[in-house]
Amino acid sequence: MTDDHRVRQHTIAPRVLSVWRMTFGLFGGPVIVVLALVAALLAWSHDSVLVRGVIAAGSIVVMATLAVGLGPGLALIQRSWSYRWTDDVFELGHGVIWRQSVSIPISRLQHVDIHRGPLERRTGLATLELHTAGTRHASHRLPGLEHADAIQLRDELLKRIRHQTERSHESGRPHQSEWPSDDDT
């Protein structure tokens, strides 16, 4: 990968939308059917036109919210994901209303995994998981990468981890992940 390629902002693949929608359909669809049945039973069991109207209006609001969430809402979420890396740091960000930006020093990375569920495999996508030293927020996931890009990015990050480890050994000071913990003292 060229220096320009790694430093510029990258976004996740738009095809991740189909994975998210299929996942919602498989797991959220049955919940919506049950909620619709409960709403219908509640409406049917009341003689009051007002109660029936309120239940119908509430059901319409819920369905409209889901339609917006599964359409433009998911597209906004997909476009909000971005990442980039330099020699010393991997940065990722996401969020539409509440934006989260994470900077992970390469020296803190322990290992990098690639996850591919059945829907990701079907669509040629993967999720990259970065594991860091420490316990709080010790792993970060980057969904919606092309599988080949995820492999290339993992290999690039592992190469940088090895390079930083070698540099710290040459300088005589331990790599951050090799520093003694509080338990060792």
One Martini backbone bead per residue (centre of mass of N, CA, C, O) as a GRO file, in nm:
protein
  185
    1MET     BB    1   0.098   0.035   0.020
    2THR     BB    2   0.065   0.350   0.004
    3ASP     BB    3   0.096   0.635   0.173
    4ASP     BB    4  -0.163   0.769   0.062
    5HIS     BB    5  -0.359   0.533   0.124
    6ARG     BB    6  -0.327   0.533   0.446
    7VAL     BB    7  -0.387   0.847   0.513
    8ARG     BB    8  -0.646   0.839   0.398
    9GLN     BB    9  -0.972   0.833   0.400
   10HIS     BB   10  -1.196   0.571   0.482
   11THR     BB   11  -1.460   0.360   0.383
   12ILE     BB   12  -1.716   0.165   0.384
   13ALA     BB   13  -1.905  -0.058   0.236
   14PRO     BB   14  -2.224  -0.038   0.102
   15ARG     BB   15  -2.294  -0.352   0.131
   16VAL     BB   16  -2.350  -0.349   0.441
   17LEU     BB   17  -2.650  -0.285   0.424
   18SER     BB   18  -2.746  -0.570   0.348
   19VAL     BB   19  -2.649  -0.704   0.604
   20TRP     BB   20  -2.811  -0.534   0.806
   21ARG     BB   21  -3.091  -0.596   0.683
   22MET     BB   22  -3.079  -0.905   0.709
   23THR     BB   23  -3.037  -0.911   1.012
   24PHE     BB   24  -3.297  -0.768   1.081
   25GLY     BB   25  -3.486  -0.969   0.940
   26LEU     BB   26  -3.403  -1.219   1.115
   27PHE     BB   27  -3.439  -1.066   1.412
   28GLY     BB   28  -3.658  -0.824   1.382
   29GLY     BB   29  -3.900  -0.938   1.230
   30PRO     BB   30  -4.034  -1.118   1.452
   31VAL     BB   31  -4.080  -0.884   1.648
   32ILE     BB   32  -4.272  -0.721   1.466
   33VAL     BB   33  -4.489  -0.935   1.438
   34VAL     BB   34  -4.557  -0.953   1.737
   35LEU     BB   35  -4.629  -0.653   1.777
   36ALA     BB   36  -4.858  -0.651   1.567
   37LEU     BB   37  -5.032  -0.865   1.708
   38VAL     BB   38  -5.067  -0.717   1.973
   39ALA     BB   39  -5.198  -0.465   1.856
   40ALA     BB   40  -5.438  -0.611   1.726
   41LEU     BB   41  -5.549  -0.736   1.989
   42LEU     BB   42  -5.592  -0.471   2.138
   43ALA     BB   43  -5.782  -0.342   1.932
   44TRP     BB   44  -5.996  -0.574   1.928
   45SER     BB   45  -6.056  -0.569   2.254
   46HIS     BB   46  -6.171  -0.284   2.191
   47ASP     BB   47  -6.450  -0.060   2.170
   48SER     BB   48  -6.283   0.183   2.139
   49VAL     BB   49  -6.200   0.408   1.901
   50LEU     BB   50  -5.969   0.556   2.040
   51VAL     BB   51  -5.791   0.312   2.105
   52ARG     BB   52  -5.765   0.211   1.817
   53GLY     BB   53  -5.637   0.473   1.706
   54VAL     BB   54  -5.386   0.476   1.887
   55ILE     BB   55  -5.273   0.202   1.798
   56ALA     BB   56  -5.256   0.265   1.497
   57ALA     BB   57  -5.074   0.514   1.520
   58GLY     BB   58  -4.841   0.373   1.667
   59SER     BB   59  -4.786   0.166   1.442
   60ILE     BB   60  -4.717   0.372   1.220
   61VAL     BB   61  -4.478   0.504   1.363
   62VAL     BB   62  -4.306   0.250   1.388
   63MET     BB   63  -4.292   0.180   1.084
   64ALA     BB   64  -4.172   0.451   0.990
   65THR     BB   65  -3.917   0.435   1.159
   66LEU     BB   66  -3.811   0.174   1.031
   67ALA     BB   67  -3.799   0.274   0.739
   68VAL     BB   68  -3.594   0.498   0.794
   69GLY     BB   69  -3.378   0.320   0.933
   70LEU     BB   70  -3.344   0.114   0.678
   71GLY     BB   71  -3.268   0.340   0.498
   72PRO     BB   72  -3.131   0.632   0.549
   73GLY     BB   73  -3.014   0.561   0.827
   74LEU     BB   74  -2.810   0.339   0.742
   75ALA     BB   75  -2.660   0.513   0.535
   76LEU     BB   76  -2.551   0.715   0.741
   77ILE     BB   77  -2.394   0.512   0.908
   78GLN     BB   78  -2.209   0.407   0.686
   79ARG     BB   79  -2.087   0.697   0.614
   80SER     BB   80  -1.962   0.745   0.912
   81TRP     BB   81  -1.749   0.551   0.846
   82SER     BB   82  -1.393   0.564   0.934
   83TYR     BB   83  -1.040   0.537   0.816
   84ARG     BB   84  -0.689   0.540   0.932
   85TRP     BB   85  -0.321   0.540   0.876
   86THR     BB   86  -0.006   0.525   1.021
   87ASP     BB   87   0.288   0.450   1.167
   88ASP     BB   88   0.145   0.512   1.478
   89VAL     BB   89  -0.172   0.515   1.381
   90PHE     BB   90  -0.517   0.423   1.437
   91GLU     BB   91  -0.819   0.543   1.284
   92LEU     BB   92  -1.161   0.576   1.403
   93GLY     BB   93  -1.506   0.643   1.287
   94HIS     BB   94  -1.843   0.711   1.425
   95GLY     BB   95  -2.149   0.856   1.370
   96VAL     BB   96  -2.417   1.082   1.362
   97ILE     BB   97  -2.481   1.215   1.640
   98TRP     BB   98  -2.263   1.037   1.791
   99ARG     BB   99  -1.932   1.086   1.776
  100GLN     BB  100  -1.665   0.848   1.728
  101SER     BB  101  -1.316   0.872   1.817
  102VAL     BB  102  -1.028   0.664   1.742
  103SER     BB  103  -0.695   0.627   1.879
  104ILE     BB  104  -0.446   0.383   1.788
  105PRO     BB  105  -0.167   0.278   1.887
  106ILE     BB  106   0.041   0.056   1.750
  107SER     BB  107   0.188  -0.018   2.024
  108ARG     BB  108  -0.105  -0.135   2.145
  109LEU     BB  109  -0.117  -0.362   1.961
  110GLN     BB  110  -0.167  -0.714   1.960
  111HIS     BB  111  -0.413  -0.788   1.756
  112VAL     BB  112  -0.567  -0.913   1.441
  113ASP     BB  113  -0.896  -0.965   1.323
  114ILE     BB  114  -1.116  -1.173   1.121
  115HIS     BB  115  -1.463  -1.144   1.042
  116ARG     BB  116  -1.711  -1.399   0.902
  117GLY     BB  117  -2.009  -1.425   0.833
  118PRO     BB  118  -2.245  -1.545   0.627
  119LEU     BB  119  -2.322  -1.262   0.507
  120GLU     BB  120  -2.035  -1.165   0.452
  121ARG     BB  121  -1.951  -1.393   0.265
  122ARG     BB  122  -2.178  -1.346   0.053
  123THR     BB  123  -2.068  -1.024   0.012
  124GLY     BB  124  -1.742  -0.994   0.062
  125LEU     BB  125  -1.705  -0.940   0.367
  126ALA     BB  126  -1.562  -0.774   0.669
  127THR     BB  127  -1.431  -0.780   1.007
  128LEU     BB  128  -1.228  -0.578   1.199
  129GLU     BB  129  -1.020  -0.664   1.485
  130LEU     BB  130  -0.885  -0.468   1.751
  131HIS     BB  131  -0.629  -0.539   1.984
  132THR     BB  132  -0.546  -0.416   2.301
  133ALA     BB  133  -0.394  -0.291   2.547
  134GLY     BB  134  -0.582  -0.369   2.802
  135THR     BB  135  -0.929  -0.343   2.924
  136ARG     BB  136  -1.039  -0.080   2.829
  137HIS     BB  137  -1.133  -0.087   2.527
  138ALA     BB  138  -0.965  -0.353   2.385
  139SER     BB  139  -1.174  -0.335   2.138
  140HIS     BB  140  -1.214  -0.292   1.775
  141ARG     BB  141  -1.457  -0.239   1.520
  142LEU     BB  142  -1.458  -0.294   1.149
  143PRO     BB  143  -1.693  -0.278   0.929
  144GLY     BB  144  -1.736  -0.330   0.582
  145LEU     BB  145  -1.508  -0.487   0.444
  146GLU     BB  146  -1.332  -0.590   0.218
  147HIS     BB  147  -1.175  -0.879   0.231
  148ALA     BB  148  -0.907  -0.797   0.094
  149ASP     BB  149  -0.870  -0.537   0.264
  150ALA     BB  150  -0.860  -0.674   0.541
  151ILE     BB  151  -0.609  -0.840   0.488
  152GLN     BB  152  -0.421  -0.605   0.412
  153LEU     BB  153  -0.457  -0.444   0.675
  154ARG     BB  154  -0.367  -0.658   0.871
  155ASP     BB  155  -0.082  -0.697   0.753
  156GLU     BB  156   0.008  -0.404   0.790
  157LEU     BB  157  -0.030  -0.389   1.098
  158LEU     BB  158   0.155  -0.628   1.170
  159LYS     BB  159   0.406  -0.502   1.049
  160ARG     BB  160   0.407  -0.254   1.241
  161ILE     BB  161   0.429  -0.407   1.500
  162ARG     BB  162   0.698  -0.544   1.439
  163HIS     BB  163   0.858  -0.285   1.388
  164GLN     BB  164   0.816  -0.162   1.673
  165THR     BB  165   0.942  -0.396   1.827
  166GLU     BB  166   1.221  -0.380   1.695
  167ARG     BB  167   1.282  -0.086   1.775
  168SER     BB  168   1.268  -0.135   2.085
  169HIS     BB  169   1.497  -0.346   2.094
  170GLU     BB  170   1.721  -0.165   1.972
  171SER     BB  171   1.688   0.064   2.203
  172GLY     BB  172   1.630  -0.109   2.488
  173ARG     BB  173   1.328  -0.069   2.504
  174PRO     BB  174   1.030  -0.155   2.580
  175HIS     BB  175   0.753  -0.248   2.471
  176GLN     BB  176   0.450  -0.170   2.586
  177SER     BB  177   0.355  -0.480   2.596
  178GLU     BB  178   0.632  -0.542   2.788
  179TRP     BB  179   0.553  -0.412   3.025
  180PRO     BB  180   0.516  -0.417   3.339
  181SER     BB  181   0.291  -0.496   3.554
  182ASP     BB  182   0.148  -0.466   3.861
  183ASP     BB  183   0.177  -0.782   3.911
  184ASP     BB  184   0.508  -0.790   3.876
  185THR     BB  185   0.576  -0.603   4.153
   0.00000   0.00000   0.00000
